Structures are given as C-alpha cells and as structure tokens.
Amino acid sequence: MPDFKVTKNPMKNNQTAISSDFFFIDRNSSLSLQVQLISLTVSIILEKNLKYGTRFPSTRVLAKYLNISRLTVSLAYQELVSQGYLVAIPKSGYAVAEDAPKKPLKSNLETANKVQVNWSDKLKPKLKNRRQIIKPNDWDQYPYPFIYGQMDKKLFNHTAWRECARQAFGAKDFSKVAGDWAAEDDAMLIDYICARTLPRRGIDAKPEEVLITMGAQNALWLAVNLLSCNCKQKALFEDPGYPDIVEMLRRSGMEAVATKVDEQGFNPDLIPLNTGLVSVTPSHHVPTGVTMPMARRKALIKKSEEDDFIIIEDDYEFERSFLAPASPSLKSMDNSGRIIYISSFSKSIFPGLRLGYMVAPEPFIKEARALRALILRHPPGHLQRITAYFLAQGYYDALIVKTRQRFKQRHEILVQSLDLHGIKIASGARHGGSSLWIEGPKNLDSSQLSKALRDDGVLIEAGKAFFENPQLPCSFFRLAYSSISTDKIPKGVSIIANHLGI
Amino acid sequence: MPDFKVTKNPMKNNQTAISSDFFFIDRNSSLSLQVQLISLTVSIILEKNLKYGTRFPSTRVLAKYLNISRLTVSLAYQELVSQGYLVAIPKSGYAVAEDAPKKPLKSNLETANKVQVNWSDKLKPKLKNRRQIIKPNDWDQYPYPFIYGQMDKKLFNHTAWRECARQAFGAKDFSKVAGDWAAEDDAMLIDYICARTLPRRGIDAKPEEVLITMGAQNALWLAVNLLSCNCKQKALFEDPGYPDIVEMLRRSGMEAVATKVDEQGFNPDLIPLNTGLVSVTPSHHVPTGVTMPMARRKALIKKSEEDDFIIIEDDYEFERSFLAPASPSLKSMDNSGRIIYISSFSKSIFPGLRLGYMVAPEPFIKEARALRALILRHPPGHLQRITAYFLAQGYYDALIVKTRQRFKQRHEILVQSLDLHGIKIASGARHGGSSLWIEGPKNLDSSQLSKALRDDGVLIEAGKAFFENPQLPCSFFRLAYSSISTDKIPKGVSIIANHLGI
C-alpha cells in the first residue's frame, strides 16, 4: 500500500490526489450521471497516466461539488473497482489500482502531413465520381423533409424492439449468438423468412436457398459480383434507376447497358442480343414508383428462358402496396430458377439495421455465402436474432400494416396538395410506395431547386442522379412521404409551388 | 360485429372459434410465457388465415389449459390487440381483428427441383474450393476445445454489454442511430478509437483517417480491392498464413506470391522486384504467433519506401501481448503514409460483433468509404454505438486486462503440459497471443489427427489450410487457448499425446 497523505489542496500535489475540479457532468447528455462519472474517471486515469495509489475525491466531496447524490458517486466508484481501475482504501476512499489499465506513451513520430504516396496512381478507378443521391444527415432538422429512406420514429414500435433486444442479449442467447458463425446465419431468422415472409410474395423456399445480407445493397453487390463471369455479355439496368446498381455493374467488367423505363416500368422488348444479366425493380420502380404489369412480367421471364439470362429482382417496397394488392413477385413465377430475389428489412424496420436477404437456387446461394464470408463473414448475430424475435412476435407485420395505413393518408394529402398547385406527377404509381416522381416545368433545373428549397426548410431529391445521361437541366425530382408527417405536407408543397413560380 | 355463437366444442365449428388445443408452451424456452403466447397466436392467425371475428379461448380457459397465470394470457392478448391482431369484445373475450395482418395464398407454382440453369457456366471461379479453416459450430459441446476465435463467456462482462446496449437502444439515441448514415460512421466510436485505442499502438490519427468495417476481414477485403489496380505487380502474402487473404489477393487480379515465414515472421529480404503490395501480421503472425523483431520492421518499411509498395498491416492480437510489452505497430513508424493499418473489435470483444477498423491516409480512406458504401453502406449504427459506450465506460480496457491475465495462466499451463509430454512447440511465440503452433512427429498427418481427436472430445486446428503448398502429410497444427478453460488443458494435452503415441 502506498503512503497516503491527505492534502488540503490536492492540486498542489497532483501526484497523489486528483481534485474535484477535473470532474464535470452534462445534464443534457443521454448518459446517466453514473455512466458519465465512470467514463470521465477512466479518461482521467488514462489521459493523465495516473500512478498507482493516486487518490480520487471522496464520495462526499465529489457529490457536493457536482451537486449530485452521494450514492451515484459511490456506485460509479464501486463499478470502477470491479473493473480494476480503482481500489477502495478502508477509511481513506478510492485510489488508482496497482494494475489499472494504462495508456502507453504516444509515438514521438509526427505522421501528419507526410503523405508521400501518389494515391491516384495506386487506387482503382475512382468511386468518388459516381452518380450519387445526396441526402443531408441532419434531415430531421428540416421542417419539410420530403426525403426517402429514413426512419419515421412515430411509426416504429421502439418498445417492442427494445424488448426483442433484451431477449437476444439475454443470458440464454448471448454467447451462442455472439460467436463466429463463419459463413452461417441465424437459423431462427431464416426459418421465419421462409415460413412467414416469403409466402407473402408467393415464394416457397428452403433454408438452403436463403442468405442474410447487410441490407439489399449487399445482396445486389454479391449477386452482381458472382454473375459477372462473362465480360463479353451485356448487363442491363433501368434508366432512370438506382445509381448504385449501375456502379456495381460497371465495376463488374460486364458491358453495363442503360434501358429506358416507361410508364409500365422496365420494357422486356428492349432487351438486346447477348444479354447475360437484367436488374429490375418490378414491385415499385426506383425512382418512379411504377409497378410492372403482369404482361410485362411474363414477357420478361419468357425472354430470360429463351435467351438464357439471369434476372436480379430487387423486390423494392413490396410491403408498401396500399392502393392495390401487391403483385406477386417475379420469383413466384420462376420456373427455371434464374431469378435472384432480393429484399430488405432495413427499409421496413429501420435503415441503420442493415439487414436484407437473397433467395436463389442452392448452388448460387452456396457461392454467395462463400463470397459473403470472404468479404465480411456474416451479418452480426445479435441483429439477426433481434430481428427474428421481432418477426416471430408479430411486431413486423403490425408495423407494415400501420405503415401502409399512414402512408396511404400521406399519399392522399400529397396528391391533393400537388393537384391544388397544378404540380404534375410524372409517373402513374398506382400501387403505393413511399414517394412520387414529379416532372417540373420544362426548363426547371431540379438540382438548383433542391438547393434553393433547403434554405426554406424543404428537402427534395433532385432527379439527375437517377439518369444515365440526364437531359440538362433535369426537370424531374422525387418527393417522398416516408419521413414527413402528414400535417407538414400541404405547407411543404406550397413552398415548392412558390419556388416553381406556380 | 359478427354474430358470436358460443360453441361447446369449438373444434366442430372452427370458422368462429379456436380451441385451446392449438396452444402449447415450452418451459425450457429462452422466451417468456407471454412472448411464446404472442408468437403462437400470431402464427395461428396467419397460418390458418383466420377470418375476422374468429374467437380465441377466454383467458380463464386458456390459462387453465396451459396451467399458467390468467394475467399472462391477459397481457398477451392485450399486446395482440394493440398490434391489431385481435379485438376485445366486451363480455365475450377476444377475436381476430377486422384488419389483422394476413398471409396471402401461396403461389401454386412448384419451384422445387426445377433448376435448369447451368450455374457452373454462369458463376465466377468457385470459392468453395479455396483453402479453409474448418471449425465445428458446436465447438462448445466439446470438453477440450483448443479452438481459436470463439468467445470465452467466462471472461466477458455480459452485464456491462447489456447496459451499453440498453443505452444505445434508449429513447435518446435510438432514432438517430437507426438512420441511414450512407457512407458515414458513428462519430462517437471514431473519436474513442482515435483518442483511446490508437495511441496505444503509437498511432496518432484524425477521424478522417479511420473507417469502421465489418470486422478486420472486411477491412482486408476493402484494402486489397482498392489496391489491386496494377495487375502486373506482385502481391505478397505470408506462408504459412491466413488463407482468406490469399483468396482475396488471388481474386484481385494481381499476381499473388507466397513468401516463406521463418522464426522471426515475414522476411523483407525475400521481397521480389515489381512488388506492389505486401500483407503482414507483425504483432502476432497467423498461425505461428511469432512477433516480428524491430530490425525486420525497419527493414520492411525502408524497402516499401525504396520500392514504392503498400503494406497492409493486420495488427492481429496486439492486445494479447502478455509475455512482453506489445511492440509498436508498423503504422507508428510510417513516415510516408504507405501503411494500411487494420484491427478488430470482433476478436477482443466477441466475434459475432463483426466490427473492425482501418487507419490510412485520408485519400485512401475516402475511396475505401465509397467502396464500403457500395457493397454494404455502413456497419449497423446500434452496434457502433454500443461499442462506443463499451469503450467509453472502460469495460473494453478492463476486458483486455482480464483476458491477458487469464491467457497468461493458460499459456503457462499449456506450455508445461506440452513439455511434460514432449510435444514440440514449433514457433517461438514470445509475446503471447492466444495459440501455440505445434510441430508433430515427421510423418504425422494433422488432418487425420484432428478427426481422430474429435471423437475423444478434443478440437485442434490442422495446419494444412495455412500453407500454400503444404508438404503432405502436414505435421503442423494449432492449439488455441482462447476458449478452453485452464483446468481442461492438462487432460486435453494428454489425450493429444496419447494419439501421437508419445
């Protein structure tokens, strides 16, 4: 035990005692006072490289100084003792433990400003230059966010999710779910997808035909990467369409070919000879929201069999058909196993979840599983398990019903508001979705419009990023109603109308 | 309201009532009785496509039938009412709600056994045939698991993790963390890595120089993929070494070249002309556990500057140096910004977490971030936030200290036990780690040994998968002590000795 001198002014001798002055609390923080005290004490010990025996303020002194309860300080100190940072000295209070974690001295090398590598030589063709949908991360600070793909916290059953998380992080599940699954997935989640989710899309799949992915994005990437073995073939994408699939196809080495989309979505008559791969969004086309009619679906499948190409079906927003019953998926009509079906929980639960899945014939899933293992092993176990519980306990289905009802309302109000101001809806999205595709006046530059509207608190998505070769200026833009509350819609539209000079 | 007939035997008229017979509970399940009831009721409604108004057993009847409390049944029913599955009929009990979620009829197409695509033609070179470390998923059922990379639940502070999860899933954090971050990461986690973790490795990095990845695996893949722009150059890997990096390099299009590792790890003198990329594990070499001496580190860096190649440093198990202080990372000696530093939380926290990170010059991180966004957007927000709290509150450091102490004990016992039986440690792992690299008798086939030992409850890792061109039979194998408890080690080793005929 070191010799403890009780100093009247600890700052004079900070080798052996730490003053209360080092402590502060933030009453607006999301962290409890106890947790803040723990974090701060750990920081002080590590940052100051405190020696064994350095004393901390007594619970009484610190509680008084911070104007908090003495019990809070005491509990924080006790936690730090059990973690090995502090020791309790009988009758003397708390001090730094002998083998407390340490922060080593920093390297004295200055690494800043020393980049001597010519990275533009060393790196593959730049991704930075790809087409991108730009969305501000602080979208929820805007009063009129007609923005796609963010969460509506008013709709989400947060309590249910926490309860499912409590179960997945509980003692019985924890260590099993925390393990390295190599290339495997959570059997519980796969089972529920096969039993509950896929039958709604008319798909009857075995567990060996399903792979969990990091969102639909990851499934698209895996599928494109596996299928791009024949560089002499064409890979077709929708134009306008989702920009990331274009970038994936382009990087795959195949010849990426834009295919014009009309008011019925992707047109199978436009498929050229020597096509190896077609990527489509039949449920709700991105970005127009159009649903592909049955005749075209049948024609597309027929052609894929005749020409021996593979179809990637991104079953985008199937769960958001509130104006008409959802059409069956292409995959449900797949007689020859040439459709790679992709769907997402990130859109329907919340985007930061990053879980989606892929359904395809077993030989394909086997390879996709191996490729996924190579790039990231497996999606995190606990998230798979929480999602499985969320599905099993009916919260997912309830969320979809609720979302559909709410989106239907918003859709009505948005259509009415647009109509009132004479703003033209470009696509005939007749099944629902979460956005409308708008055509502005001929000479409108929607990118400029988007910038100007931001200053008035309105977020819209300019159309340019969705087109392969946009006519400039591009007069199209997307208005999503997935994150804006119903009562904000009329005012938001009137601001847009003002800017359009309507 | 439909007309409710109270039937004495509901099974005779299952259009309007569901009998208690459909219900069962599993008292061994990790789920609460209430949650089981909810799940089951949802299943019954969906699977049976129950009509609006179909009645459920009363709380009294069902509680009695299942021999559980009436309150449990009542709470389950109430939850289902709030989710929209059931309605409460005054004085009559509960029935299926009018707009309860429905399961559509299945497609009547039979998709089984219809695979008509020749997948071997359509898919890129097969991954299934790569070298692989095979580990049984039920490893924890074996009494003597000398197996690497699984969690030791006795060491992990489960309560602390749950507490951090409770915070990250709490009302204040939830919706922010649940959003689509596009290419971004959790600033809180990045800040802690920069402030707390990297300084221990002598690295002083700005937030713009750090990218969160899905484990070190994902960071390795991103780095290799970005750096493989020059197919005429050589990419060097350690032999023996981690098999997945070999597969990544091979698929990148560069010429992947095996480089023999000796008792000092990777040897910079063996680097051939026209090398573009070198991948190394200097802290603890995989699989031998050797730490690269300072002279070789300096020589490697000098050579990288002279020959203008890039180094991928997988800082494998730096936190597990318990026999000697950890050597500074290569990155801490990086004067020209040509080292891509990679580390993992999945190894030090738990493997199913799937979080790691990459540190590199800003232009490189920018591209890596864009590529990561293309293949998966971003690692899940809540996991990043839980980990940030786990770091901030000192649990991570405490875990590392505890792990080091425990592994030191196990290492001692394992070395003693091997010594006792005259089993030869092949590598001079003098800094710690979590495994020993063993050389069996000359004509030993360690793959055969591994199979035979399984039947006796012992798991070891055969050496073959680590070698590019293994001498066959391969007499090397790996004995990890990261998941086996100390008291099991002597007996486990004696069983191995028996099989070796020693």
Coordinates of C-alpha atoms in Angstrom, one line a residue, chain A residues 9 14 61 78 87 158 166 210 254 272 279 298 303 305 330 336 344 360 454 465 468:
Chain A
N9 CA -5.3 21.4 -1.6
N14 CA -1.5 16.0 -8.0
V61 CA -16.7 15.9 -1.6
Q78 CA -17.7 0.7 -7.0
V87 CA -9.2 0.2 -5.3
H158 CA -39.5 1.2 -30.2
R166 CA -33.4 -7.6 -24.3
V210 CA -31.8 -18.0 -48.4
M254 CA -19.6 -6.7 -68.0
P272 CA -30.7 -6.7 -76.8
S279 CA -31.5 -5.9 -63.0
K298 CA -44.5 -12.8 -68.1
K303 CA -37.3 -14.0 -72.6
E305 CA -35.6 -18.5 -70.6
L330 CA -41.3 -12.3 -60.4
S336 CA -36.3 -22.3 -64.3
S344 CA -34.7 -5.8 -47.3
A360 CA -31.9 -18.1 -55.2
R454 CA -33.2 23.8 -48.5
A465 CA -28.5 11.2 -60.1
E468 CA -27.6 7.7 -67.0

